[in-house]
CSV table of C-alpha atoms in Angstrom, one decimal:
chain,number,residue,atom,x,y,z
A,38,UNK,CA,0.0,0.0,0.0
A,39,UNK,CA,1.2,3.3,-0.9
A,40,UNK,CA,0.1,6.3,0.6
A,41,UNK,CA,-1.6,9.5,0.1
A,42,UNK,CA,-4.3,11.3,1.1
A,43,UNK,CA,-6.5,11.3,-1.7
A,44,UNK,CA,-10.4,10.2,-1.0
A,45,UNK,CA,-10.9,6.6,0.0
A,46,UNK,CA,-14.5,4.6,0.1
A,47,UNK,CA,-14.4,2.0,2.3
A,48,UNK,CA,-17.8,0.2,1.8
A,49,UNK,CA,-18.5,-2.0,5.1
A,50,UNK,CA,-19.6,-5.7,4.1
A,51,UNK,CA,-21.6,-5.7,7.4
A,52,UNK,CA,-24.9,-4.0,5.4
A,53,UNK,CA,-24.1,-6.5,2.3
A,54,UNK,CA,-25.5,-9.8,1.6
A,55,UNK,CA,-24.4,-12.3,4.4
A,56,UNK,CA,-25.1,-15.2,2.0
A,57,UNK,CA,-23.1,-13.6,-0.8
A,58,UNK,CA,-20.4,-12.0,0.3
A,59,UNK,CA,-17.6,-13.0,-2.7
A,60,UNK,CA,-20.1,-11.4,-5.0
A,61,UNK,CA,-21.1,-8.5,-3.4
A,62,UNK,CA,-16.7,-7.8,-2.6
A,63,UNK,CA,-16.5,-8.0,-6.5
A,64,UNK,CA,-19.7,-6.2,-7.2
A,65,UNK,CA,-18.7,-3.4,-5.2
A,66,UNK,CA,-14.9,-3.2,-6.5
A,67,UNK,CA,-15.7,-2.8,-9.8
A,68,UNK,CA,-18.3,-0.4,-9.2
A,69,UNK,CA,-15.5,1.6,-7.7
A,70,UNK,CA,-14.6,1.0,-3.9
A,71,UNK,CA,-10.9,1.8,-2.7
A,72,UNK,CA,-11.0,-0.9,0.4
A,73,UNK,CA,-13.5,-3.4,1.8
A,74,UNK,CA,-13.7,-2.9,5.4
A,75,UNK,CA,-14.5,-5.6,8.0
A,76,UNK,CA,-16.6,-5.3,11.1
A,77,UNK,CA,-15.1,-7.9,13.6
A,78,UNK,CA,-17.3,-7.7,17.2
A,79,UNK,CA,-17.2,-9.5,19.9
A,80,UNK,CA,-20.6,-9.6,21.7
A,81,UNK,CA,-18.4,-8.5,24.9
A,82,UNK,CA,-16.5,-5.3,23.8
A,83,UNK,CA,-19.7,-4.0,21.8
A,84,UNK,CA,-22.8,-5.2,21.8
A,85,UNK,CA,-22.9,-7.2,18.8
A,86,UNK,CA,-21.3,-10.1,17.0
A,87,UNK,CA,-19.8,-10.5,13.6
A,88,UNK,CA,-17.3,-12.4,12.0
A,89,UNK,CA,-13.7,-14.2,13.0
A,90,UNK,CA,-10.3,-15.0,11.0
A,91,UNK,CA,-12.3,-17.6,9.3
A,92,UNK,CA,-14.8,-15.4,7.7
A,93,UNK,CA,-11.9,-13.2,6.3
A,94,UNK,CA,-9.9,-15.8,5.3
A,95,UNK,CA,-12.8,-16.9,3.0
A,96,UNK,CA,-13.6,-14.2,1.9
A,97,UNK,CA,-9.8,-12.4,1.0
A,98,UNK,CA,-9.6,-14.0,-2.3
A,99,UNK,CA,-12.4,-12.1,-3.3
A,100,UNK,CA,-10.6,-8.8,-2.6
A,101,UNK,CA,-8.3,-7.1,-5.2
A,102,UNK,CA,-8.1,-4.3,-3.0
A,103,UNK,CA,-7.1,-3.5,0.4
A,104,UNK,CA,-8.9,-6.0,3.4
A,105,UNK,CA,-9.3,-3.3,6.1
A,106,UNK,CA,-10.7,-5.5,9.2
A,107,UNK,CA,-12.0,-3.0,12.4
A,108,UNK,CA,-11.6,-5.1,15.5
A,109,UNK,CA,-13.7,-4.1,18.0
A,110,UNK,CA,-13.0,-6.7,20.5
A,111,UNK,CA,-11.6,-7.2,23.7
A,112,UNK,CA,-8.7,-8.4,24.1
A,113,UNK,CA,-7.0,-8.1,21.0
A,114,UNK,CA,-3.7,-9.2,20.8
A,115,UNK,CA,-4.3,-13.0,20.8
A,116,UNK,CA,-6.3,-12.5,17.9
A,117,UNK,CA,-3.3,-10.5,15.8
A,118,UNK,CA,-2.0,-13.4,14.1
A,119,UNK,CA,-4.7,-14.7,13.3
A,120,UNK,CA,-6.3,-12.0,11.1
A,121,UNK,CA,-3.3,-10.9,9.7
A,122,UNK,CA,-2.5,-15.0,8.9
A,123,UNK,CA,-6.5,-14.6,7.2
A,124,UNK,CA,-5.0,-11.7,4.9
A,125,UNK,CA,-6.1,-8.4,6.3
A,126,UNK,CA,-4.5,-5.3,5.2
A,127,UNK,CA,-5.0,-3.1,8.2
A,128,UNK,CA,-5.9,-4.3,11.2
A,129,UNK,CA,-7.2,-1.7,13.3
A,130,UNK,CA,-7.7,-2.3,17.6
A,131,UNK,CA,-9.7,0.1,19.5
A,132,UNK,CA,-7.9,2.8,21.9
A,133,UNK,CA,-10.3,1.4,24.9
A,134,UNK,CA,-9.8,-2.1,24.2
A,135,UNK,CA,-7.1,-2.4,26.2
A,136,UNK,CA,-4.3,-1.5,28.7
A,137,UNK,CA,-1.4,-1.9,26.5
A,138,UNK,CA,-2.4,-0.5,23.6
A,139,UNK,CA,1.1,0.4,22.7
A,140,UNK,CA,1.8,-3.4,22.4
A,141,UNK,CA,-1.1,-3.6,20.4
A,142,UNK,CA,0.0,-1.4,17.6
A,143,UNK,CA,3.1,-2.9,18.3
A,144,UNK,CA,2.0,-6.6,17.7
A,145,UNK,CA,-0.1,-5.7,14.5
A,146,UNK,CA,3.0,-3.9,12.8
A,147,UNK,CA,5.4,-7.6,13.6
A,148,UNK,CA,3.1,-9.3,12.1
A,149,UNK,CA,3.1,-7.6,8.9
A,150,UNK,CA,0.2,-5.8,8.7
A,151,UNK,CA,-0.8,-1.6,8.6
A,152,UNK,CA,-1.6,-0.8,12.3
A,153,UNK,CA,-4.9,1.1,12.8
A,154,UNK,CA,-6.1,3.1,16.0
A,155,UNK,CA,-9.9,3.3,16.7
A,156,UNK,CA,-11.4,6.0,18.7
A,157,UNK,CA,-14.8,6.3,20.4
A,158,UNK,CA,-16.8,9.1,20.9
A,159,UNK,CA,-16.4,9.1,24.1
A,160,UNK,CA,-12.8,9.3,24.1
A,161,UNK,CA,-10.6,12.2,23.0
A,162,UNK,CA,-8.5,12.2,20.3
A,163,UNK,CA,-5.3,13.6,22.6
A,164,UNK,CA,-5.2,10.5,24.0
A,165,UNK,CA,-3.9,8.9,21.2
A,166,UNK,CA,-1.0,11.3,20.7
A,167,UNK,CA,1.8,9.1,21.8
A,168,UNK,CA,0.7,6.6,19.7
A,169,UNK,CA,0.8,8.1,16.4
A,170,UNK,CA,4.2,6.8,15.5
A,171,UNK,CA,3.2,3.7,15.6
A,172,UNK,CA,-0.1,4.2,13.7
A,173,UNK,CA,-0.7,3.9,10.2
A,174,UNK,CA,-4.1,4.5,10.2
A,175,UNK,CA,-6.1,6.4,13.0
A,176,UNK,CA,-10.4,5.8,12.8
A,177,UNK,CA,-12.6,8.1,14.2
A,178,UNK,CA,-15.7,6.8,15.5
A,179,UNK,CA,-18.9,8.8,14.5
A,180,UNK,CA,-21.2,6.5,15.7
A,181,UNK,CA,-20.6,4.4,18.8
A,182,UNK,CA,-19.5,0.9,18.1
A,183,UNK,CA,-21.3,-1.9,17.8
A,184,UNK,CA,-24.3,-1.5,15.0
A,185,UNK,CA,-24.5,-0.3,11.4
A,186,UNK,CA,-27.3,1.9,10.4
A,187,UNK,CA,-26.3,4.6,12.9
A,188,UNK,CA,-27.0,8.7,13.0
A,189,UNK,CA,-23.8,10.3,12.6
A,190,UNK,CA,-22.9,12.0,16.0
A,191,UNK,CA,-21.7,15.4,14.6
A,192,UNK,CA,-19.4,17.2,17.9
A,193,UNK,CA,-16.9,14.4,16.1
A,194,UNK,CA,-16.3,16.2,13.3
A,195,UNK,CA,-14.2,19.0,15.7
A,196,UNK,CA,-12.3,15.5,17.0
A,197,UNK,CA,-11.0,15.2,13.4
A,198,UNK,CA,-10.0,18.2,13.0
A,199,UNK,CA,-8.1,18.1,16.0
A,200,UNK,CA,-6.7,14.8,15.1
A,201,UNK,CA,-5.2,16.3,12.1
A,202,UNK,CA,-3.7,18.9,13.9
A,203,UNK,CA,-1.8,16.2,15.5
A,204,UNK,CA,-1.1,14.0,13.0
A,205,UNK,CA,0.7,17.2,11.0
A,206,UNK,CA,2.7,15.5,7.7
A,207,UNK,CA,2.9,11.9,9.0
A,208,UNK,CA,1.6,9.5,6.7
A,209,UNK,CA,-1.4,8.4,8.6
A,210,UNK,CA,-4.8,7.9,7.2
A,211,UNK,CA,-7.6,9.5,9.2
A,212,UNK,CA,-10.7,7.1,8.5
A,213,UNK,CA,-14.4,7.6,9.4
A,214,UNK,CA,-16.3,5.2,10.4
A,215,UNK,CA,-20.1,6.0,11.1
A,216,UNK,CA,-23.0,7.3,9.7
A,217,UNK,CA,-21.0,8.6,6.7
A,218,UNK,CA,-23.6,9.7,3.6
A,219,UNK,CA,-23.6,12.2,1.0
A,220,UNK,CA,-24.5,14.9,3.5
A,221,UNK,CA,-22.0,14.1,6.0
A,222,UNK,CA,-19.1,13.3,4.2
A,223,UNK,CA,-18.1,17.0,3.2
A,224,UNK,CA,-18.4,17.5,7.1
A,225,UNK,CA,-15.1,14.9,7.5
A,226,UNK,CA,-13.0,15.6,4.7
A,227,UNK,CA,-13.1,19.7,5.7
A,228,UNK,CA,-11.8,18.4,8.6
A,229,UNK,CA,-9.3,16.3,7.5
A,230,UNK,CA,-10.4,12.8,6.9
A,231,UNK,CA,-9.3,10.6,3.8
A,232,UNK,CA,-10.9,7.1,4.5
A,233,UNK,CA,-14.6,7.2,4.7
A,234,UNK,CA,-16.6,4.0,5.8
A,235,UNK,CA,-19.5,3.2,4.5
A,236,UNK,CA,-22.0,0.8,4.7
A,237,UNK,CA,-25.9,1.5,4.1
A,238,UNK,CA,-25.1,4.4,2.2
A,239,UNK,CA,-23.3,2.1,-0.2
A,240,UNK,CA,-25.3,-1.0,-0.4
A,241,UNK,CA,-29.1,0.6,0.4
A,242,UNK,CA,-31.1,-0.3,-2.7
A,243,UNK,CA,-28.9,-2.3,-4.8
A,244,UNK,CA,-27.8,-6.2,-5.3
A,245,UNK,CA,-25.5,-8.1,-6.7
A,246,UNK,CA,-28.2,-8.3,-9.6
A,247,UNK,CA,-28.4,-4.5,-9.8
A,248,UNK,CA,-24.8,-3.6,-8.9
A,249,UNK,CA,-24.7,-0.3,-10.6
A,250,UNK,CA,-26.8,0.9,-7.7
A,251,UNK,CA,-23.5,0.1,-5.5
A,252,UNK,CA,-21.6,2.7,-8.2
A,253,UNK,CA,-23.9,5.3,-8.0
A,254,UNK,CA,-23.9,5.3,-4.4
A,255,UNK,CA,-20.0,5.6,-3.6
A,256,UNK,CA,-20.1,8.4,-6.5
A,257,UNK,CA,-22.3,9.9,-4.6
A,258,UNK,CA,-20.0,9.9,-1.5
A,259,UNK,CA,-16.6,10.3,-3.1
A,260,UNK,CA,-18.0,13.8,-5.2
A,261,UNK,CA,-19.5,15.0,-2.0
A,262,UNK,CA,-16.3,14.2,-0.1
A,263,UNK,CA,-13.9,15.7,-2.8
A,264,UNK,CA,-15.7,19.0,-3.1
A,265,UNK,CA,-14.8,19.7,0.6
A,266,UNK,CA,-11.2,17.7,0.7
A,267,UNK,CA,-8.9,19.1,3.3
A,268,UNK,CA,-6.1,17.8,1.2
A,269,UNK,CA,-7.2,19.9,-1.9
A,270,UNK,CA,-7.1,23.3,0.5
C-alpha cells in the first residue's frame, strides 16, 4: 500500500448480503470502492457479533483491494495473528480495548500488517497522541460501536479536526467510520479525513443483480467528499 491522502470509500460488508459476500466484494470493486472494510465484534467489547479470521480468510480471495478488518474486541492481541495470517491489510484495535495498547499497535505492525487506531466518541482524540508513531491509520468513531445503520454524532467532526492537527505531515490515514452519507461526508473531509466507511449508504437499494446501484452510491460519497477535501485546500 502506498500512501496519500486522496479520498478513499471503504464500503463495510456488514450492510451486504451475508449469503453472498464473494459477489457482493466483487460487485462493489468494480463499481469503484478503494477498500473493503471488515466489522469484527465480539458480543463482549460491543454489543454485537460478527465475523472471525475464518470469515476473512474466506472471503480475501475475493478482494483485489485493500482488506481493512476494524476489530472491535476485547482483548485483541491474541487474535493479531490470526487476522493478519487470514489476509487483512489493516488491522485496526480500539484505543479502549485495552491497557497496552502500545503493544497492540506494536503486535499488529510484527506481524506484517498496517496498524490502525480506533477511537470512540467518548474518548478524546489527545489520547492517542503518543501513539501516532506507531499508527498507520487512526479511525474516528462517528457513531458508537457496535451497530450499522447509525446517525452520525456530529461534535466528532471537531475531534478530526483536532486529530489532524496532530497528525501534522505523518503519513497516517484518518478514517471515518459511522454514519457517513452524502450529506456528512463533506463534514469529514473539511476536517481532514481521507478514509470514509460506508455501509448503508453504499449497499441501500442495490444487489449483486443491480450492482450499478453500489456505483452510483459511492459516486455519490466520493464527489461530495472531494468538493470539501482538506487535502485539496
Amino acid at each position: 500500500m502506498t500512501f496519500d491522502r486522496s479520498i478513499k470509500i471503504a464500503p463495510s460488508i456488514l450492510s451486504a448480503d451475508f449469503a453472498d459476500f464473494g459477489a457482493e466484494i466483487q460487485a462493489i470493486e468494480a463499481q469503484g470502492a478503494d477498500w473493503v472494510h471488515v466489522d469484527v465484534m465480539d458480543g463482549h467489547f460491543v454489543p454485537n457479533l460478527t465475523f472471525g479470521p475464518p470469515l476473512c480468510a474466506a472471503i480475501r480471495p475475493h478482494i483485489k483491494t485493500v482488506m481493512d478488518v476494524h476489530l472491535m474486541i476485547s482483548p485483541v492481541d491474541p487474535y493479531i495473528d490470526a487476522f493478519v495470517n487470514a489476509g487483512a491489510d489493516i488491522v485496526t484495535a480500539h484505543l479502549e480495548a485495552g491497557p497496552h495498547t502500545h503493544r497492540t499497535l506494536q503486535a499488529i505492525r510484527g506481524a506484517g500488517a498496517k496498524a490502525g487506531l480506533a477511537v470512540n466518541p467518548g474518548t478524546p482524540v489527545d489520547a492517542a497522541a503518543p501513539l501516532l508513531d506507531l499508527c498507520d491509520l487512526v479511525c474516528v468513531m462517528t457513531v458508537n460501536p457496535g451497530f450499522g445503520g447509525q446517525s452520525f454524532i456530529e461534535t466528532q467532526v471537531d475531534q478530526i479536526r483536532r486529530l489532524r492537527a496532530l497528525i501534522g505531515d505523518r503519513p497516517i490515514h484518518i478514517e471515518v467510520d459511522g454514519g457517513v452519507t452524502p450529506q456528512t461526508a463533506p463534514l469529514v473531509t473539511a476536517a481532514g479525513a481521507d478514509v470514509l466507511v460506508a455501509g448503508s449508504a453504499v449497499f441501500k437499494g442495490g444487489s449483486v443483480a443491480n450492482p450499478t446501484v453500489y456505483g452510483e452510491n459511492i459516486r455519490a460519497i466520493r464527489t461530495a467528499a472531494e468538493a470539501t477535501a482538506f487535502a485539496a485546500q
